[in-house]
Coordinates of N, CA and C in Angstrom, one line a residue:
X58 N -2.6 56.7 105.0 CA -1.8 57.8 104.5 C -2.2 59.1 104.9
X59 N -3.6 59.4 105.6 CA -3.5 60.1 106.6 C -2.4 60.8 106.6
X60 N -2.7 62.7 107.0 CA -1.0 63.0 107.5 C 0.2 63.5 106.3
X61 N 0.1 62.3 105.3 CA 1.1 62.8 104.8 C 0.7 63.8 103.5
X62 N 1.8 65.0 103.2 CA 1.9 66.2 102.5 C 2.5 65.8 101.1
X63 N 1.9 65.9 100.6 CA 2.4 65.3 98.6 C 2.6 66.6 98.2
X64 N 3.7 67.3 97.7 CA 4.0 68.3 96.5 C 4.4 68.6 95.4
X65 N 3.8 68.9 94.7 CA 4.4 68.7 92.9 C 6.0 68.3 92.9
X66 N 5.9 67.6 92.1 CA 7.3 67.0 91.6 C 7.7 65.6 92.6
X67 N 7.1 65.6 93.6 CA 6.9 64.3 94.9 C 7.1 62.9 93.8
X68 N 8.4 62.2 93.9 CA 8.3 61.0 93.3 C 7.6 60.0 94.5
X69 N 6.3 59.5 94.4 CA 5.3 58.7 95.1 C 6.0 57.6 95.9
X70 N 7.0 56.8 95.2 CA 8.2 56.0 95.3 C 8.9 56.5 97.1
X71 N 9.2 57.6 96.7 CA 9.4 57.9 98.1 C 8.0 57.6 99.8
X72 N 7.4 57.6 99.1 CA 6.1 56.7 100.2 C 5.8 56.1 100.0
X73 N 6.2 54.8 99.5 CA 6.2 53.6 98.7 C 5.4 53.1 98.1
X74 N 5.0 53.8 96.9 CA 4.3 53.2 96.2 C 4.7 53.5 94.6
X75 N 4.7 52.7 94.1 CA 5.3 53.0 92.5 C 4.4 53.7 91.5
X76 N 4.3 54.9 91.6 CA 3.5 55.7 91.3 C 4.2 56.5 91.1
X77 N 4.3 57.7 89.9 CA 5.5 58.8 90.2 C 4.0 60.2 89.4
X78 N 4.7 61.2 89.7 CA 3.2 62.9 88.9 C 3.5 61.7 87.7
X79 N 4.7 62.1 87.2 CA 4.3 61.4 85.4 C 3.0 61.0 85.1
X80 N 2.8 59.8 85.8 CA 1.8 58.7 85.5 C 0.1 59.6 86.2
X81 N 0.5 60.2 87.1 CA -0.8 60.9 87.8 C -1.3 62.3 86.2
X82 N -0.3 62.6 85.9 CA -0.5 64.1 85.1 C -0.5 63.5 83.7
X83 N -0.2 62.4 83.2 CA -0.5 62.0 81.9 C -1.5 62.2 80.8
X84 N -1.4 62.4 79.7 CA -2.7 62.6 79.5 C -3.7 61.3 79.3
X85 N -3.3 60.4 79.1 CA -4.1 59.0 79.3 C -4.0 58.6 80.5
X86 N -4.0 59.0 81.6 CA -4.1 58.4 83.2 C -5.0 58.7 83.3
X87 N -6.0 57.3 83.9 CA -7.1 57.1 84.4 C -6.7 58.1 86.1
X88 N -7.9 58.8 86.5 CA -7.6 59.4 87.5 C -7.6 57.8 89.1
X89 N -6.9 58.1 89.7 CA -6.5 57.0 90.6 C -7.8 56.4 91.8
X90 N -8.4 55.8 91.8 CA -8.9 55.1 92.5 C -8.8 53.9 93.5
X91 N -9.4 53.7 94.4 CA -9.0 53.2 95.8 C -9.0 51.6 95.6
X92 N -9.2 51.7 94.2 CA -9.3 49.8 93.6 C -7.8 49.9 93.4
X93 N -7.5 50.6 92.5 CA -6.0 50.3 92.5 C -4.7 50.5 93.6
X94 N -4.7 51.3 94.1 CA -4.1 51.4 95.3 C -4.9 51.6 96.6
X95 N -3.8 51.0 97.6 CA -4.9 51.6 99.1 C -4.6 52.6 99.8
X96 N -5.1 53.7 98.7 CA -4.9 55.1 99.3 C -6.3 55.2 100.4
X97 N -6.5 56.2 101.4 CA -7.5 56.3 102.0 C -8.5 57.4 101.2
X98 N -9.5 58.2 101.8 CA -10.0 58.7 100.9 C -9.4 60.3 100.7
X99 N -8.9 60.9 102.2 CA -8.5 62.0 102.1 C -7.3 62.2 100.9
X100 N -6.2 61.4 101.1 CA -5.2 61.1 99.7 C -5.7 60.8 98.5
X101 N -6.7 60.4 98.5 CA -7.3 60.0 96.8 C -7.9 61.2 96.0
X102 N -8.4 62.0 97.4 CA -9.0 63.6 96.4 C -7.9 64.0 96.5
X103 N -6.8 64.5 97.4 CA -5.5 65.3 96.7 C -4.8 64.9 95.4
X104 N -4.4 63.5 95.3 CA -3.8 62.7 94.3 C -4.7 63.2 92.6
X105 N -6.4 62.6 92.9 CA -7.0 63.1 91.8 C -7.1 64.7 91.8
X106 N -6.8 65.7 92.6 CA -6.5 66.8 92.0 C -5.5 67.2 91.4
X107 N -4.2 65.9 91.1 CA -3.3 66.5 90.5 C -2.8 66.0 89.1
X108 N -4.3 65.8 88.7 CA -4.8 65.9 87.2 C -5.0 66.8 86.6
X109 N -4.1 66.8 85.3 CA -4.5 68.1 84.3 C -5.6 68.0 84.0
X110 N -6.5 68.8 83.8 CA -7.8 69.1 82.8 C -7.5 69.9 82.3
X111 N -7.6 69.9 80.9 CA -7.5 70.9 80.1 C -8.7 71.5 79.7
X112 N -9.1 72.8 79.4 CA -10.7 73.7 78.8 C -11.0 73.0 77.3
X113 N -11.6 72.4 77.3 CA -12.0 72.3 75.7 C -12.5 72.9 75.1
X114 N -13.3 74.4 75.9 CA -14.4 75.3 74.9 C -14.6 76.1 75.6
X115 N -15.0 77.5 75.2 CA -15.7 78.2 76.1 C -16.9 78.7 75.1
X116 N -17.9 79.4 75.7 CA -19.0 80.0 74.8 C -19.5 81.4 75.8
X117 N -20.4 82.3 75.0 CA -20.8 83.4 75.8 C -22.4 82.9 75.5
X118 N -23.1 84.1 76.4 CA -24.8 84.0 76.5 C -25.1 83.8 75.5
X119 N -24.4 85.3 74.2 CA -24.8 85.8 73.4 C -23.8 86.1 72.3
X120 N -24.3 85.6 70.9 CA -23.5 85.8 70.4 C -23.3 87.0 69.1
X121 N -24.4 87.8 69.8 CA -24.7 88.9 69.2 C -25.6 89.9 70.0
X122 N -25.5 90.8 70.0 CA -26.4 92.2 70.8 C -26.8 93.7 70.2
X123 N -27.4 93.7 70.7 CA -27.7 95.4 70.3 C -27.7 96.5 71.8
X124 N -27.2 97.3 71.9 CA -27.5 98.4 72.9 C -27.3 99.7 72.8
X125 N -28.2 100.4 73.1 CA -28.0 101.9 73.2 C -26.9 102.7 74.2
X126 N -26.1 103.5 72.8 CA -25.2 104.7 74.1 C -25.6 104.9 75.5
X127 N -24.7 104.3 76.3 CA -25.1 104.7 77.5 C -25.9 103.1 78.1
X128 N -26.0 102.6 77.7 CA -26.5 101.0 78.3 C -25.1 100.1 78.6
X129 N -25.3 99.2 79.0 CA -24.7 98.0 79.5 C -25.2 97.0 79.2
X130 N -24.2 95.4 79.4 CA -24.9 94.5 79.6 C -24.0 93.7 79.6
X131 N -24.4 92.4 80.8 CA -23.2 91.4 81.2 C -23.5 90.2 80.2
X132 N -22.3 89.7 79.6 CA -22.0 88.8 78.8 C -21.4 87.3 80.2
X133 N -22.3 86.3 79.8 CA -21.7 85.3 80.7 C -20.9 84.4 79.8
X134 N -19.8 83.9 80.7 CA -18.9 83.0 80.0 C -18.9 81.3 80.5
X135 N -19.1 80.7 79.5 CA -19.4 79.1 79.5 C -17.7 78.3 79.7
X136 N -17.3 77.9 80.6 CA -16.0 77.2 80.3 C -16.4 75.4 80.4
X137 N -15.7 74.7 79.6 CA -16.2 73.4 79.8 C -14.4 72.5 79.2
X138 N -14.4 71.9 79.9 CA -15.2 70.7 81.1 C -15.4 71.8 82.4
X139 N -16.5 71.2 83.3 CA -16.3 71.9 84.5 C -15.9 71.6 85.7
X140 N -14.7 70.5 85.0 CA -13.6 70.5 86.1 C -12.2 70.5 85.7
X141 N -12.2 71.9 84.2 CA -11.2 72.0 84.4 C -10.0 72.6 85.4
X142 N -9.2 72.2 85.3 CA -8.1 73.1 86.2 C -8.0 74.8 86.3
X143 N -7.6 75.4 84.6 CA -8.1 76.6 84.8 C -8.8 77.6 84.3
X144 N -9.9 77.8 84.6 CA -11.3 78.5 84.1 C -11.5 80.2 84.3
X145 N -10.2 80.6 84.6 CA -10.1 82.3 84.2 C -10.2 82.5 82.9
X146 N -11.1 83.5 82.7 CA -11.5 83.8 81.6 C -11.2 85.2 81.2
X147 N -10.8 85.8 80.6 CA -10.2 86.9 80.1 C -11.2 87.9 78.6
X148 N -11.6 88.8 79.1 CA -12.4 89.6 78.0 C -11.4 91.1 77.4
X149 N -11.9 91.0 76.1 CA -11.0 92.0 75.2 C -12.1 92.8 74.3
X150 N -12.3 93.6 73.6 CA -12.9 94.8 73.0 C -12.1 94.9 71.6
X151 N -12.3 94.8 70.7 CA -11.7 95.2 69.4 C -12.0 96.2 69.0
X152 N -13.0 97.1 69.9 CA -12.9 98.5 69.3 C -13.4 98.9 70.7
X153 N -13.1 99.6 71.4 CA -13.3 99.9 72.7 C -14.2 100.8 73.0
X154 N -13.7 102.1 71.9 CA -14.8 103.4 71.8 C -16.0 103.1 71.2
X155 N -16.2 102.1 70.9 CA -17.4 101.4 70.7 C -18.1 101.2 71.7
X156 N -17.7 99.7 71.8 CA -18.1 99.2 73.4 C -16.8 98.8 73.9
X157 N -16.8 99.4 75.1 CA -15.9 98.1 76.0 C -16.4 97.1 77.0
X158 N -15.5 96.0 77.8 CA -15.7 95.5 78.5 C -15.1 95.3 80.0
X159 N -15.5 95.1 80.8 CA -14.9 95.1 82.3 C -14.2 93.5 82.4
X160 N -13.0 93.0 83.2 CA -13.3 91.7 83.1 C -14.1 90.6 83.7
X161 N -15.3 91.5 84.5 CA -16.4 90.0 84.3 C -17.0 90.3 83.5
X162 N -17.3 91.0 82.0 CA -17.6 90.6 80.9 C -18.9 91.5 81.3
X163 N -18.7 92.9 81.8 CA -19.8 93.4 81.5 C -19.9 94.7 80.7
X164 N -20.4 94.6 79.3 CA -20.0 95.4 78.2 C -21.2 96.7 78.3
X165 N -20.2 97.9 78.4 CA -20.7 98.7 78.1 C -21.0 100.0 76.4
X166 N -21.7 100.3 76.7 CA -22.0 101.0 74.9 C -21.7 102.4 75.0
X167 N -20.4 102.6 74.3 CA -20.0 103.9 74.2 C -20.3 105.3 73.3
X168 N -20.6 104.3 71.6 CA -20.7 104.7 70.3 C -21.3 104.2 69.2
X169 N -21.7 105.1 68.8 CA -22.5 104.2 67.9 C -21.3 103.0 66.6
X170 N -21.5 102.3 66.6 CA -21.0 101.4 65.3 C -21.0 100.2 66.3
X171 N -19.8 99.1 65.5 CA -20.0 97.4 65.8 C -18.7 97.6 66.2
X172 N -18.7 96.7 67.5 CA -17.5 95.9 68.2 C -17.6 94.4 68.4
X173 N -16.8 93.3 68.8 CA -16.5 92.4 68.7 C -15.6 92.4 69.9
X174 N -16.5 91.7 71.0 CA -16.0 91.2 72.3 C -15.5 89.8 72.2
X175 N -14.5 89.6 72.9 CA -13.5 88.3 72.8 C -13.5 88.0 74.5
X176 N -13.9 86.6 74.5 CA -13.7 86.2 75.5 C -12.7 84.8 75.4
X177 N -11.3 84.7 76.4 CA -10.6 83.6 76.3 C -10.4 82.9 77.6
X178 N -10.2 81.7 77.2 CA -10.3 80.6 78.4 C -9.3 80.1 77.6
X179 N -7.6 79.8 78.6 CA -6.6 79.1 77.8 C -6.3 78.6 76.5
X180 N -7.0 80.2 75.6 CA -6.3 79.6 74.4 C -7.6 79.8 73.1
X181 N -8.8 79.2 74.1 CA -9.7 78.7 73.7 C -11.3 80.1 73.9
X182 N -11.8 80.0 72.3 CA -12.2 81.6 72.3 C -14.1 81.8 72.2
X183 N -14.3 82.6 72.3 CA -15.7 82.7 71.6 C -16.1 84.2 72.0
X184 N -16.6 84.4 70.6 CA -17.1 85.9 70.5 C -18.3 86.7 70.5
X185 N -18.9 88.0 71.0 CA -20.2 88.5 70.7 C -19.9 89.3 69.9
X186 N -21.0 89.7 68.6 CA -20.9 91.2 68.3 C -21.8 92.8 68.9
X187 N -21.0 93.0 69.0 CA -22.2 94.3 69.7 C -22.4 95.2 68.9
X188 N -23.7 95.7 68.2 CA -24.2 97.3 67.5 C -24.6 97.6 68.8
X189 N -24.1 98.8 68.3 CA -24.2 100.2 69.5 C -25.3 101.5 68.8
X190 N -26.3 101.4 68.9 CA -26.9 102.4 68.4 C -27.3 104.0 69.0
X191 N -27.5 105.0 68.3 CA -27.2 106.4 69.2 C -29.1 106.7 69.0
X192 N -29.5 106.8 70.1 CA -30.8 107.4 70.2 C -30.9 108.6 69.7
X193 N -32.3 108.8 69.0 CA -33.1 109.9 68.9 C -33.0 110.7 69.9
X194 N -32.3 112.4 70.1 CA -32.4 113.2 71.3 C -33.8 114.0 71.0
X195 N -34.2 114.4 70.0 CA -35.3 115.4 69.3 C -35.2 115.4 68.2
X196 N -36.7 116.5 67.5 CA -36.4 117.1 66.4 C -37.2 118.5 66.0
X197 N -36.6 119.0 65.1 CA -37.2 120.1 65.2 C -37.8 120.5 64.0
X198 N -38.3 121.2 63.6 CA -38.7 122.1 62.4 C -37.9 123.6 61.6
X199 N -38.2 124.1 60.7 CA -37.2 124.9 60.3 C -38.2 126.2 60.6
X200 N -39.6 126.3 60.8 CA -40.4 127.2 61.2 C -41.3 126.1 62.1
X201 N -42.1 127.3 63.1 CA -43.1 126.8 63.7 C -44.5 127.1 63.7
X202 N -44.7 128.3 62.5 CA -45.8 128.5 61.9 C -45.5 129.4 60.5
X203 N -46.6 129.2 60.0 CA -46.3 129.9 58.4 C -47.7 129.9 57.9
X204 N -47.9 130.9 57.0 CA -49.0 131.3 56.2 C -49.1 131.1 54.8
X205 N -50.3 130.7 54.4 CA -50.3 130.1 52.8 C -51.5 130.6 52.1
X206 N -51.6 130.9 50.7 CA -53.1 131.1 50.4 C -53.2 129.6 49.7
X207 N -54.4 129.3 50.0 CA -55.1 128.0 48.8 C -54.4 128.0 47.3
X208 N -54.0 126.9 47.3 CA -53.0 126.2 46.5 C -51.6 127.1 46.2
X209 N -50.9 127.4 47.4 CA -49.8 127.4 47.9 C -49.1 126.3 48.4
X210 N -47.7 126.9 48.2 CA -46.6 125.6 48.6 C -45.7 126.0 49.4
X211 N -44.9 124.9 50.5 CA -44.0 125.3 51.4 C -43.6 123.8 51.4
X212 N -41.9 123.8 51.8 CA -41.7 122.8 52.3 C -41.2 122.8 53.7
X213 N -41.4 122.4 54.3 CA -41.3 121.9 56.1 C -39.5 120.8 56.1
X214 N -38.5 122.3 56.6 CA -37.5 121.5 56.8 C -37.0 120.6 57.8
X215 N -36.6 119.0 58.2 CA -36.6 118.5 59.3 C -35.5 118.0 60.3
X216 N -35.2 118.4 61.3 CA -33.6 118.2 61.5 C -33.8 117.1 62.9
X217 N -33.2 115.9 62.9 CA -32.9 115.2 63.7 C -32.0 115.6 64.7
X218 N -31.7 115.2 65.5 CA -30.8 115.3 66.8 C -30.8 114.2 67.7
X219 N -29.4 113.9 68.0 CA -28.0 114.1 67.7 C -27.9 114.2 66.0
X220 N -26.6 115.1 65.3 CA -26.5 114.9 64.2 C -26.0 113.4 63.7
X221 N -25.4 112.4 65.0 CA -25.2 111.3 64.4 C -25.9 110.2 64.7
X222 N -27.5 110.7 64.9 CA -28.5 109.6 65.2 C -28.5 108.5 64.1
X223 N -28.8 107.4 65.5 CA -28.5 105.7 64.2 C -30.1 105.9 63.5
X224 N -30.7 106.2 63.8 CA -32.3 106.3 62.4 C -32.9 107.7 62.8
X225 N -32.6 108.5 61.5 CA -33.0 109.8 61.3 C -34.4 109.7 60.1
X226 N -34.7 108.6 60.6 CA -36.0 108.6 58.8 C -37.2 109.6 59.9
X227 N -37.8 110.2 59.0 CA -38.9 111.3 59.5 C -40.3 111.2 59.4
X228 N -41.6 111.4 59.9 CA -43.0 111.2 59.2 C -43.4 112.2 59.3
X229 N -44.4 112.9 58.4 CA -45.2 113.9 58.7 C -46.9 113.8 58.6
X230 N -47.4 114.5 59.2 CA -48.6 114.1 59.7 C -49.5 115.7 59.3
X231 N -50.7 115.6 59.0 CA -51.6 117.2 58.9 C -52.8 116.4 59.7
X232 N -53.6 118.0 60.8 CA -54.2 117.7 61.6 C -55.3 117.9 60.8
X233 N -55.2 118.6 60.1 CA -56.5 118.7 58.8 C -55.9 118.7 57.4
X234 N -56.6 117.3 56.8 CA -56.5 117.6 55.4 C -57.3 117.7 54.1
X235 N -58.3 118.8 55.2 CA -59.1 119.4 54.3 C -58.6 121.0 54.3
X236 N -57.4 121.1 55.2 CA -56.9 122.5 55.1 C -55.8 122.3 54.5
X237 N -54.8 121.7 54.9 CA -53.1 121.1 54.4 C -53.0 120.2 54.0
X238 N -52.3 119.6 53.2 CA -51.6 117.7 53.0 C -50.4 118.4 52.8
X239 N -49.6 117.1 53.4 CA -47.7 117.0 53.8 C -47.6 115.7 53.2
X240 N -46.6 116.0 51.9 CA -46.2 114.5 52.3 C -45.1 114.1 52.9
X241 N -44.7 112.8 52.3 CA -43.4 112.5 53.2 C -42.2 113.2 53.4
X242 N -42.1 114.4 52.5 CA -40.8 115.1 52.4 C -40.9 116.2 52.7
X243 N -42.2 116.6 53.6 CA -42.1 117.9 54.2 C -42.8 118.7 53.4
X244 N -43.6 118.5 51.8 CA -43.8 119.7 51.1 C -45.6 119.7 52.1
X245 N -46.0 120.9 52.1 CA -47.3 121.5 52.9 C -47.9 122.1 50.9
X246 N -49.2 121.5 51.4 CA -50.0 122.0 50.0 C -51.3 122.8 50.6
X247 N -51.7 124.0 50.7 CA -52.7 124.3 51.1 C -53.8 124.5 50.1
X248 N -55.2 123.5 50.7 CA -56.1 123.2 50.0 C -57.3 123.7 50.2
X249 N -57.7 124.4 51.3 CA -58.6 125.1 52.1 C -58.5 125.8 53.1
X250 N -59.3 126.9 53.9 CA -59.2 127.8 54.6 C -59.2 127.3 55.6
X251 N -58.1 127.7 56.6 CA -58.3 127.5 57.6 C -57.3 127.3 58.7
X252 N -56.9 126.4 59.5 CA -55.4 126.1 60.2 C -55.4 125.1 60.4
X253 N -53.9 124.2 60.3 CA -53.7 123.5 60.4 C -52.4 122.8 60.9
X254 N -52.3 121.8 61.9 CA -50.4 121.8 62.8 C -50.7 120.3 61.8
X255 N -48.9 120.8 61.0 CA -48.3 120.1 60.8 C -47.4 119.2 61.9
X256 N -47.2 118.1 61.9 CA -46.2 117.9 62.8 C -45.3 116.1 62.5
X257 N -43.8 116.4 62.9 CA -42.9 115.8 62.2 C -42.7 114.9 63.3
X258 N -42.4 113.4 63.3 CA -41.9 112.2 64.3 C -41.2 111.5 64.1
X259 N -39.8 111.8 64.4 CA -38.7 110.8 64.3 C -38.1 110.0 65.7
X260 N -38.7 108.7 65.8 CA -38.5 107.8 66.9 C -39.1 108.0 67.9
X261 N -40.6 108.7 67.8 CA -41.4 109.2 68.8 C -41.0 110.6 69.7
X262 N -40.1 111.1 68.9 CA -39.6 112.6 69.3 C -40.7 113.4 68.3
X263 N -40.9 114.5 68.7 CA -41.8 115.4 67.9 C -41.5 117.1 67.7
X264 N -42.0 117.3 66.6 CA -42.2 119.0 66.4 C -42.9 119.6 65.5
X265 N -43.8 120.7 65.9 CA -44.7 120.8 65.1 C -45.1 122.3 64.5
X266 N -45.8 122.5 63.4 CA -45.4 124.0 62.8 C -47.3 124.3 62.6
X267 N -47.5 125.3 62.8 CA -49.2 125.6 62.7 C -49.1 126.5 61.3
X268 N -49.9 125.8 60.4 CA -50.4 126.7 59.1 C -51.5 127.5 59.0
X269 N -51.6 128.4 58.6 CA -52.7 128.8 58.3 C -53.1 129.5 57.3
X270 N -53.9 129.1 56.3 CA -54.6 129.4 55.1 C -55.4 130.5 54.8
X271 N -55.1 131.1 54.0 CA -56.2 132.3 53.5 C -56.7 131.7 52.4
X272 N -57.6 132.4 52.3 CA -58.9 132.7 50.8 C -58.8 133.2 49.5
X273 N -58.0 133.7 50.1 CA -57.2 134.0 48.3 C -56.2 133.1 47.6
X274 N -57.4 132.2 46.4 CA -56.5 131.9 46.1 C -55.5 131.9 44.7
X275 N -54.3 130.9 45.0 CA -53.0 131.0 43.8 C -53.6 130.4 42.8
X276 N -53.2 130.9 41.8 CA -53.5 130.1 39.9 C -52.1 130.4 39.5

């Protein structure tokens, strides 16, 4: 059989063999082998490629992620069986200004919040979630030095940046606290004479304010 050109819809009957697609495209048809007919081998691979396979599943890497504004990252798509027929896969964004996606599924991070990437293979689905988080740009202080007498008070105001950073929590630190103590909310207590840099760290961004203490002191 050599030679000869088979095309969809080809009733087999016409090259004599009682065979018709029906029976080839069925979904219970065993795919055709050379025990049953004596096809040669070049006709036996066209014949068995004109078997449906249907996708039974698809899956991604990941079915969850995290990335920062301004990152990327390729999502791979699992189709199975892997011989099915057709294995185009199709990616969607449910919130796009979030993240979106390209369609080889490579998602980029636009904003901060959660999107939900969809990836489809005829029909057949599977999803990532993506958090998008917005970096720490800086931070500052509301002064960068100030004066206190012994047992004086100030509080140290702290401003994050961007104003819609995803973790704005703050630390503060005294380089002497035998001159200053800060606690967590920025209040400065001066306890002794002398100077001392306060200084504030949100996400390893910094800023810092120098105190310095007089001798005279408050009651």
């Amino acid at each position: 059989m050599s030679g000869v050109t088979f095309t969809k819809g080809d009733n087999l009957i016409t090259y004599g063999f009682n065979v018709n697609e029906e029976h080839l495209l069925g979904v219970n048809s065993a795919l055709l082998d050379k025990t049953l007919l004596p096809f040669d081998e070049e006709t036996l691979e066209y014949l068995n490629g004109l078997k449906t396979v249907p996708v039974a599943s698809i899956s991604l890497s990941k079915t969850t992620t995290s990335l920062s504004v301004g990152e990327s990252e390729l999502l791979i798509a699992t189709v199975l069986p892997e011989d099915a027929n057709n294995k185009t896969v199709k990616f969607t964004s449910a919130n796009a200004s979030v993240a979106s996606v390209d369609p080889n599924g490579r998602v980029t991070a636009n904003a901060g919040g959660t999107a939900i990437i969809t990836a489809n293979a005829s029909g057949k689905t599977a999803t990532c979630s993506v958090t998008v988080t917005v970096p720490v740009s800086g931070v500052t202080l509301n002064k960068t030095e100030t004066s206190l007498n012994i047992g004086g008070e100030e509080v140290l105001v702290a401003t994050v940046l961007p104003s819609n950073a995803s973790n704005k929590s703050v630390s503060f630190t005294s380089s002497e606290q035998s001159v200053v103590t800060v606690d967590s909310s920025g209040k400065v207590v001066a306890v002794g004479e002398g100077n001392a840099t306060i200084t504030v760290t949100a996400s390893g961004k910094t800023a810092t304010c120098m105190v310095t203490v007089n001798t005279e002191e408050i009651v």
